[in-house]
Coordinates of C-alpha atoms in Angstrom, one line a residue:
M1 CA 0.0 0.0 0.0
K2 CA 1.2 3.5 -0.8
N3 CA 1.5 6.2 1.8
T4 CA -1.4 8.6 1.6
Q5 CA -2.1 12.0 3.0
T6 CA -5.4 12.5 4.7
S7 CA -7.4 14.7 6.9
I8 CA -10.7 14.1 8.7
E9 CA -12.5 15.7 5.7
H10 CA -11.4 12.8 3.5
A11 CA -12.1 10.0 6.0
L12 CA -15.0 7.7 5.8
E13 CA -17.2 8.5 8.8
I14 CA -19.1 5.9 10.8
A15 CA -21.1 6.1 14.0
C16 CA -20.8 3.6 16.8
D17 CA -22.4 2.6 20.1
E18 CA -22.4 -0.4 22.4
S19 CA -24.9 -2.2 24.6
G20 CA -24.1 -4.4 27.6
W21 CA -20.8 -2.9 28.6
E22 CA -20.6 -2.8 32.4
G23 CA -16.9 -2.3 33.2
S24 CA -14.3 -5.0 34.0
N25 CA -16.3 -7.4 36.2
L26 CA -17.5 -9.5 33.3
A27 CA -18.0 -12.7 35.4
A28 CA -20.8 -11.1 37.6
A29 CA -22.3 -8.6 35.1
N30 CA -26.1 -8.2 34.7
S31 CA -25.8 -8.9 31.0
D32 CA -24.0 -11.8 29.4
V33 CA -23.5 -10.1 26.0
I34 CA -21.8 -7.0 24.7
A35 CA -22.9 -5.8 21.3
H36 CA -20.9 -3.1 19.5
A37 CA -22.6 -1.6 16.4
S38 CA -21.2 0.6 13.7
I39 CA -23.2 2.2 10.9
R40 CA -22.5 4.3 7.8
L41 CA -25.5 6.4 7.4
D42 CA -26.4 9.9 6.3
I43 CA -27.2 12.1 9.3
D44 CA -30.5 13.4 7.7
A45 CA -31.6 9.8 7.0
A46 CA -30.8 8.8 10.5
A47 CA -32.7 11.7 11.9
E48 CA -35.7 10.9 9.8
W49 CA -35.8 7.3 11.0
I50 CA -35.6 8.4 14.6
R51 CA -38.4 10.9 14.2
A52 CA -40.6 8.3 12.5
L53 CA -39.9 5.8 15.3
R54 CA -40.7 8.3 18.0
H55 CA -43.9 9.4 16.3
R56 CA -45.2 5.9 15.8
S57 CA -44.4 4.9 19.3
G58 CA -45.6 8.0 21.1
H59 CA -42.2 8.5 22.7
D60 CA -41.6 12.1 21.4
S61 CA -40.3 13.6 24.6
Y62 CA -37.1 11.6 25.2
E63 CA -34.4 9.5 23.4
Y64 CA -35.8 6.5 21.6
K65 CA -34.0 3.4 22.8
A66 CA -33.8 -0.2 21.8
S67 CA -36.2 -1.2 24.6
H68 CA -38.9 0.8 22.9
L69 CA -38.3 -0.9 19.6
L70 CA -38.2 -4.4 21.3
R71 CA -41.5 -3.7 23.1
A72 CA -43.3 -2.6 20.0
R73 CA -46.5 -4.6 19.6
G74 CA -46.4 -7.5 17.2
G75 CA -42.8 -7.1 16.2
P76 CA -43.2 -5.7 12.6
R77 CA -41.4 -2.5 13.5
L78 CA -38.3 -4.5 14.6
A79 CA -38.4 -6.5 11.4
E80 CA -38.7 -3.3 9.4
F81 CA -35.7 -1.9 11.2
L82 CA -33.4 -4.9 10.5
G83 CA -34.9 -6.0 7.2
P84 CA -33.9 -5.1 3.6
S85 CA -36.0 -1.9 3.6
G86 CA -34.7 -0.7 7.0
P87 CA -32.2 2.1 7.5
V88 CA -29.2 0.0 8.4
H89 CA -29.4 -2.9 6.0
G90 CA -26.1 -3.2 4.1
Q91 CA -24.8 -0.2 6.1
A92 CA -24.0 -1.7 9.5
R93 CA -21.8 -4.1 11.4
V94 CA -22.3 -5.8 14.8
H95 CA -19.5 -7.3 16.9
L96 CA -20.8 -9.6 19.7
T97 CA -18.9 -10.6 22.8
H98 CA -20.0 -13.4 25.1
K99 CA -18.5 -12.2 28.3
F100 CA -17.6 -15.6 29.8
C101 CA -16.1 -16.7 26.5
F102 CA -14.0 -13.5 26.4
I103 CA -12.5 -13.9 29.9
L104 CA -11.8 -17.6 29.4
G105 CA -10.0 -16.8 26.1
R106 CA -8.0 -14.0 27.8
V107 CA -6.9 -16.1 30.8
L108 CA -5.6 -18.8 28.5
D109 CA -3.9 -16.1 26.5
L110 CA -2.4 -14.7 29.7
F111 CA -1.0 -18.0 31.0
L112 CA -0.5 -20.1 27.9
G113 CA -0.6 -17.8 24.8
G114 CA 2.1 -15.2 25.5
F115 CA -0.4 -12.4 25.2
A116 CA -0.9 -13.0 21.4
D117 CA -4.6 -12.3 21.7
T118 CA -4.3 -9.1 23.8
A119 CA -1.3 -7.7 21.8
S120 CA -3.1 -8.2 18.5
L121 CA -6.3 -6.5 19.7
G122 CA -8.1 -9.8 19.4
L123 CA -7.3 -10.2 15.7
R124 CA -4.6 -12.9 16.0
P125 CA -5.5 -15.2 18.9
D126 CA -3.8 -18.6 19.1
P127 CA -6.3 -20.9 17.3
S128 CA -5.7 -23.8 19.6
L129 CA -6.3 -21.7 22.7
A130 CA -9.4 -20.1 21.2
D131 CA -10.8 -23.6 20.6
A132 CA -9.9 -24.6 24.2
A133 CA -11.6 -21.5 25.6
A134 CA -14.7 -22.3 23.5
R135 CA -14.8 -25.9 24.7
L136 CA -14.3 -24.9 28.3
C137 CA -17.0 -22.3 28.1
R138 CA -19.5 -24.7 26.6
A139 CA -18.7 -27.6 28.9
G140 CA -18.2 -25.7 32.2
P141 CA -21.6 -25.3 33.8
G142 CA -22.8 -28.8 33.0
T143 CA -19.6 -30.5 33.8
F144 CA -18.7 -28.9 37.1
G145 CA -22.0 -27.5 38.4
P146 CA -23.2 -23.9 38.6
E147 CA -21.5 -23.0 41.9
P148 CA -18.0 -24.3 41.3
W149 CA -18.2 -23.0 37.7
Q150 CA -19.2 -19.5 38.9
A151 CA -16.4 -19.5 41.5
F152 CA -13.9 -20.4 38.8
L153 CA -15.2 -17.6 36.5
A154 CA -15.0 -15.1 39.4
A155 CA -11.4 -16.1 40.1
T156 CA -10.6 -15.8 36.4
N157 CA -12.0 -12.3 36.3
V158 CA -10.0 -11.3 39.4
V159 CA -6.7 -12.6 38.0
L160 CA -7.3 -10.5 34.8
R161 CA -8.0 -7.3 36.7
A162 CA -5.5 -4.6 37.4
D163 CA -6.3 -4.0 41.1
R164 CA -5.2 -0.8 42.8
G165 CA -2.9 -2.7 45.1
W166 CA -1.0 -4.2 42.1
K167 CA -1.2 -7.6 43.8
V168 CA 0.5 -10.4 41.9
R169 CA 0.5 -13.6 44.0
P170 CA -2.9 -13.7 45.7
P171 CA -5.0 -13.4 42.5
V172 CA -2.8 -16.0 40.8
D173 CA -2.9 -18.4 43.7
A174 CA -6.7 -18.0 44.0
F175 CA -7.2 -18.7 40.3
F176 CA -5.0 -21.8 40.4
G177 CA -6.8 -22.9 43.5
Q178 CA -10.1 -22.9 41.5
V179 CA -8.4 -24.7 38.7
E180 CA -7.5 -27.5 41.1
V181 CA -11.1 -27.6 42.5
L182 CA -12.5 -28.2 39.0
R183 CA -9.8 -30.7 38.1
T184 CA -10.3 -32.7 41.3
S185 CA -14.1 -32.7 41.0
N186 CA -14.1 -34.1 37.4
A187 CA -10.7 -35.3 36.4
D188 CA -12.1 -37.2 33.3
S189 CA -14.0 -34.2 31.9
P190 CA -13.6 -33.4 28.1
V191 CA -11.8 -30.2 29.1
G192 CA -9.5 -31.9 31.6
Q193 CA -6.4 -31.3 29.3
V194 CA -7.0 -27.5 29.4
L195 CA -7.1 -27.6 33.2
D196 CA -4.0 -29.8 33.2
D197 CA -2.1 -27.3 31.0
L198 CA -3.0 -24.5 33.4
R199 CA -2.1 -26.5 36.5
E200 CA 1.3 -27.3 35.1
L201 CA 2.0 -23.7 34.4
R202 CA 1.9 -22.7 38.1
R203 CA 5.4 -24.0 38.6
R204 CA 6.8 -21.8 35.8
D205 CA 5.9 -18.2 35.0
A206 CA 2.3 -17.5 36.1
Y207 CA 3.4 -14.7 38.4
S208 CA 5.5 -13.0 35.7
A209 CA 2.5 -13.2 33.4
R210 CA 0.4 -11.4 36.0
E211 CA 3.2 -8.8 36.3
R212 CA 3.2 -8.2 32.6
L213 CA -0.6 -7.7 32.7
L214 CA -0.3 -5.0 35.4
E215 CA 2.5 -3.2 33.5
G216 CA 0.5 -2.9 30.4
H217 CA -3.0 -2.4 31.7
V218 CA -3.3 1.3 31.0
L219 CA -3.0 1.0 27.2
Q220 CA -3.7 -2.6 26.7
P221 CA -6.3 -3.7 29.3
V222 CA -6.8 -7.4 29.1
L223 CA -10.4 -7.1 30.3
E224 CA -11.6 -4.6 27.7
P225 CA -13.6 -6.2 24.9
L226 CA -14.5 -2.9 23.2
L227 CA -10.9 -2.6 21.9
P228 CA -11.1 -5.8 19.8
A229 CA -14.6 -4.7 18.7
L230 CA -13.4 -1.3 17.5
A231 CA -10.3 -2.8 15.8
G232 CA -12.5 -5.1 13.8
T233 CA -14.8 -2.2 13.0
V234 CA -12.0 0.0 11.7
L235 CA -10.7 -2.9 9.5
H236 CA -14.2 -3.7 8.2
W237 CA -15.0 -0.1 7.0
S238 CA -11.6 0.9 5.9
R239 CA -10.6 -2.4 4.2
G240 CA -7.1 -1.3 5.3
L241 CA -7.1 1.4 2.7
H242 CA -9.4 4.2 3.6
P243 CA -9.0 6.4 6.7
V244 CA -11.9 6.1 9.1
A245 CA -13.5 8.8 11.3
V246 CA -15.4 7.2 14.2
V247 CA -18.1 9.1 16.0
H248 CA -18.8 7.1 19.2
D249 CA -21.1 7.5 22.1
E250 CA -19.3 8.6 25.2
Q251 CA -17.3 5.6 26.5
S252 CA -14.6 5.9 29.2
A253 CA -12.7 2.8 28.0
L254 CA -11.9 4.3 24.6
T255 CA -9.3 6.9 25.5
E256 CA -7.3 8.9 23.0
R257 CA -4.1 7.1 24.0
R258 CA -5.7 3.7 23.4
M259 CA -6.9 4.9 20.0
R260 CA -3.4 5.9 19.0
L261 CA -2.0 2.6 20.1
L262 CA -4.8 0.7 18.3
E263 CA -3.8 2.6 15.1
Q264 CA -0.1 1.7 15.6
I265 CA -0.8 -2.0 16.3
L266 CA -2.9 -2.3 13.1
A267 CA -0.1 -0.7 11.1
A268 CA 3.0 -2.4 12.6
P269 CA 4.3 -5.9 12.2
P270 CA 3.1 -8.6 12.6
L271 CA -0.3 -7.4 11.6
E272 CA 0.4 -4.7 9.0
L273 CA -3.3 -4.4 8.2
I274 CA -3.3 -0.7 7.5
Q275 CA -0.9 1.9 6.1
L276 CA -0.5 5.0 8.2
P277 CA -0.8 8.2 6.3
A278 CA 2.2 10.5 5.8
H279 CA 0.5 13.1 7.8
G280 CA -2.4 12.9 10.3
H281 CA -4.1 9.7 11.5
F282 CA -5.7 6.7 9.8
L283 CA -8.2 6.6 12.7
H284 CA -10.0 9.8 13.7
F285 CA -11.9 9.3 16.8
R286 CA -14.3 11.6 18.7
Q287 CA -17.0 11.0 21.3
T288 CA -20.4 12.6 21.6
D289 CA -23.6 12.3 23.6
S290 CA -25.8 9.9 21.6
R291 CA -28.7 12.3 22.0
T292 CA -26.9 14.9 19.9
D293 CA -26.2 12.7 16.8
P294 CA -29.0 10.7 15.3
R295 CA -26.5 8.3 13.6
V296 CA -25.2 7.3 17.0
Q297 CA -28.8 6.8 18.2
V298 CA -29.4 4.4 15.3
A299 CA -26.2 2.6 16.2
D300 CA -27.5 2.4 19.8
L301 CA -30.7 0.9 18.6
L302 CA -28.9 -1.7 16.5
A303 CA -26.6 -2.6 19.4
G304 CA -29.4 -3.0 21.9
V305 CA -31.5 -5.1 19.5
A306 CA -28.5 -7.3 18.7
R307 CA -27.7 -7.8 22.3
K308 CA -31.2 -8.9 23.1
I309 CA -31.4 -11.4 20.2
A310 CA -28.0 -12.8 21.2
S311 CA -28.9 -13.1 24.9
D312 CA -32.1 -14.9 24.0
E313 CA -30.0 -17.3 21.9
L314 CA -27.8 -18.1 24.9
A315 CA -30.9 -18.6 27.1
G316 CA -32.5 -21.0 24.6
R317 CA -35.5 -18.7 23.8
S318 CA -34.4 -17.6 20.4
D319 CA -36.7 -16.1 17.8
P320 CA -35.7 -17.7 14.4
Q321 CA -37.0 -14.8 12.4
L322 CA -35.1 -12.2 14.4
T323 CA -31.9 -14.4 14.4
A324 CA -32.2 -14.6 10.6
L325 CA -32.6 -10.8 10.3
L326 CA -29.5 -10.2 12.5
R327 CA -27.3 -12.6 10.5
P328 CA -26.2 -10.2 7.8
Y329 CA -24.8 -7.7 10.3
L330 CA -22.6 -10.0 12.3
D331 CA -18.8 -9.7 12.5
P332 CA -17.4 -13.3 12.0
A333 CA -14.7 -12.4 14.5
S334 CA -17.2 -12.0 17.3
R335 CA -16.1 -13.6 20.5
W336 CA -18.7 -16.3 20.9
C337 CA -18.3 -19.8 22.4
A338 CA -21.8 -21.0 23.2
E339 CA -23.6 -23.7 21.2
L340 CA -26.3 -21.7 19.3
T341 CA -29.2 -22.8 17.3
D342 CA -28.1 -20.6 14.4
P343 CA -24.6 -21.3 13.2
S344 CA -24.2 -17.7 12.0
L345 CA -23.8 -16.6 15.7
R346 CA -21.2 -19.3 16.4
A347 CA -18.2 -17.2 15.4
A348 CA -14.8 -18.5 16.3
G349 CA -13.4 -17.3 19.6

């Protein structure tokens, strides 16, 4: 690729929002799914759709949200929104994160994968570890029981968090204690080899892996799924060639320093997926209140709807029609481990 000169006026502008993000405690969150949506839509067209939705629903006095669309009687309005005649068809992308799958993938990356997943913004995970995380996520609750499994997930989350005390040994010891509990309770489980691999590591460099996590947590937080989602979003819309201007709903995890690092990682070896311009930035990023930009409101609607459909899939109460309508929007790199009725939502972890 040739070096290019660019400014924000020449960048392709997209609007983004997320639904289901609740901070770094992914193991005990209220929602099991994060959906990150991006759209390329004219601001006037977005405003017209928001006005029409408000008028038809009677919600003229405040921001129209996904919950209003989901509660609309009979469901035709939701089908209209997602369907071929809707505002976002062919102009949107959704990245899904199953929170349990994400933290399991990251803990294997921390202790067994040399940070390949984290360092590549989720774009180049170790395939064997991604498969192991998926198998562990699917088998865990039924194999080990709800309470031991939840205790293991909680310990996993803690060992991945950058606590204020910068503790190294206690979180690592607690995590491997839970590994031992699971291994002892069901030594012949289909995922026993994954637990064996983790148990063997304790004698080598588990503490140093935790130290590395703490050293890099400001710019490369292991527990931040929005960074992989945004990296995939940039690559999808840019094709690696066209600078992108992202207008995003206000989100504390997406700092300017992290955006600059994201840009550098995408451009540098071993990824080399974009070519930085000779002047300026490939990724232009600004945040705004969703109520001030109708495109971000539409992205918010899409994210909220996608999260609800995906959560229903996980809970076994899927609507085949809605799942089919969501299919064209899904990022195949979504972090998804569960066995789903629709294979389109079973993206590789």
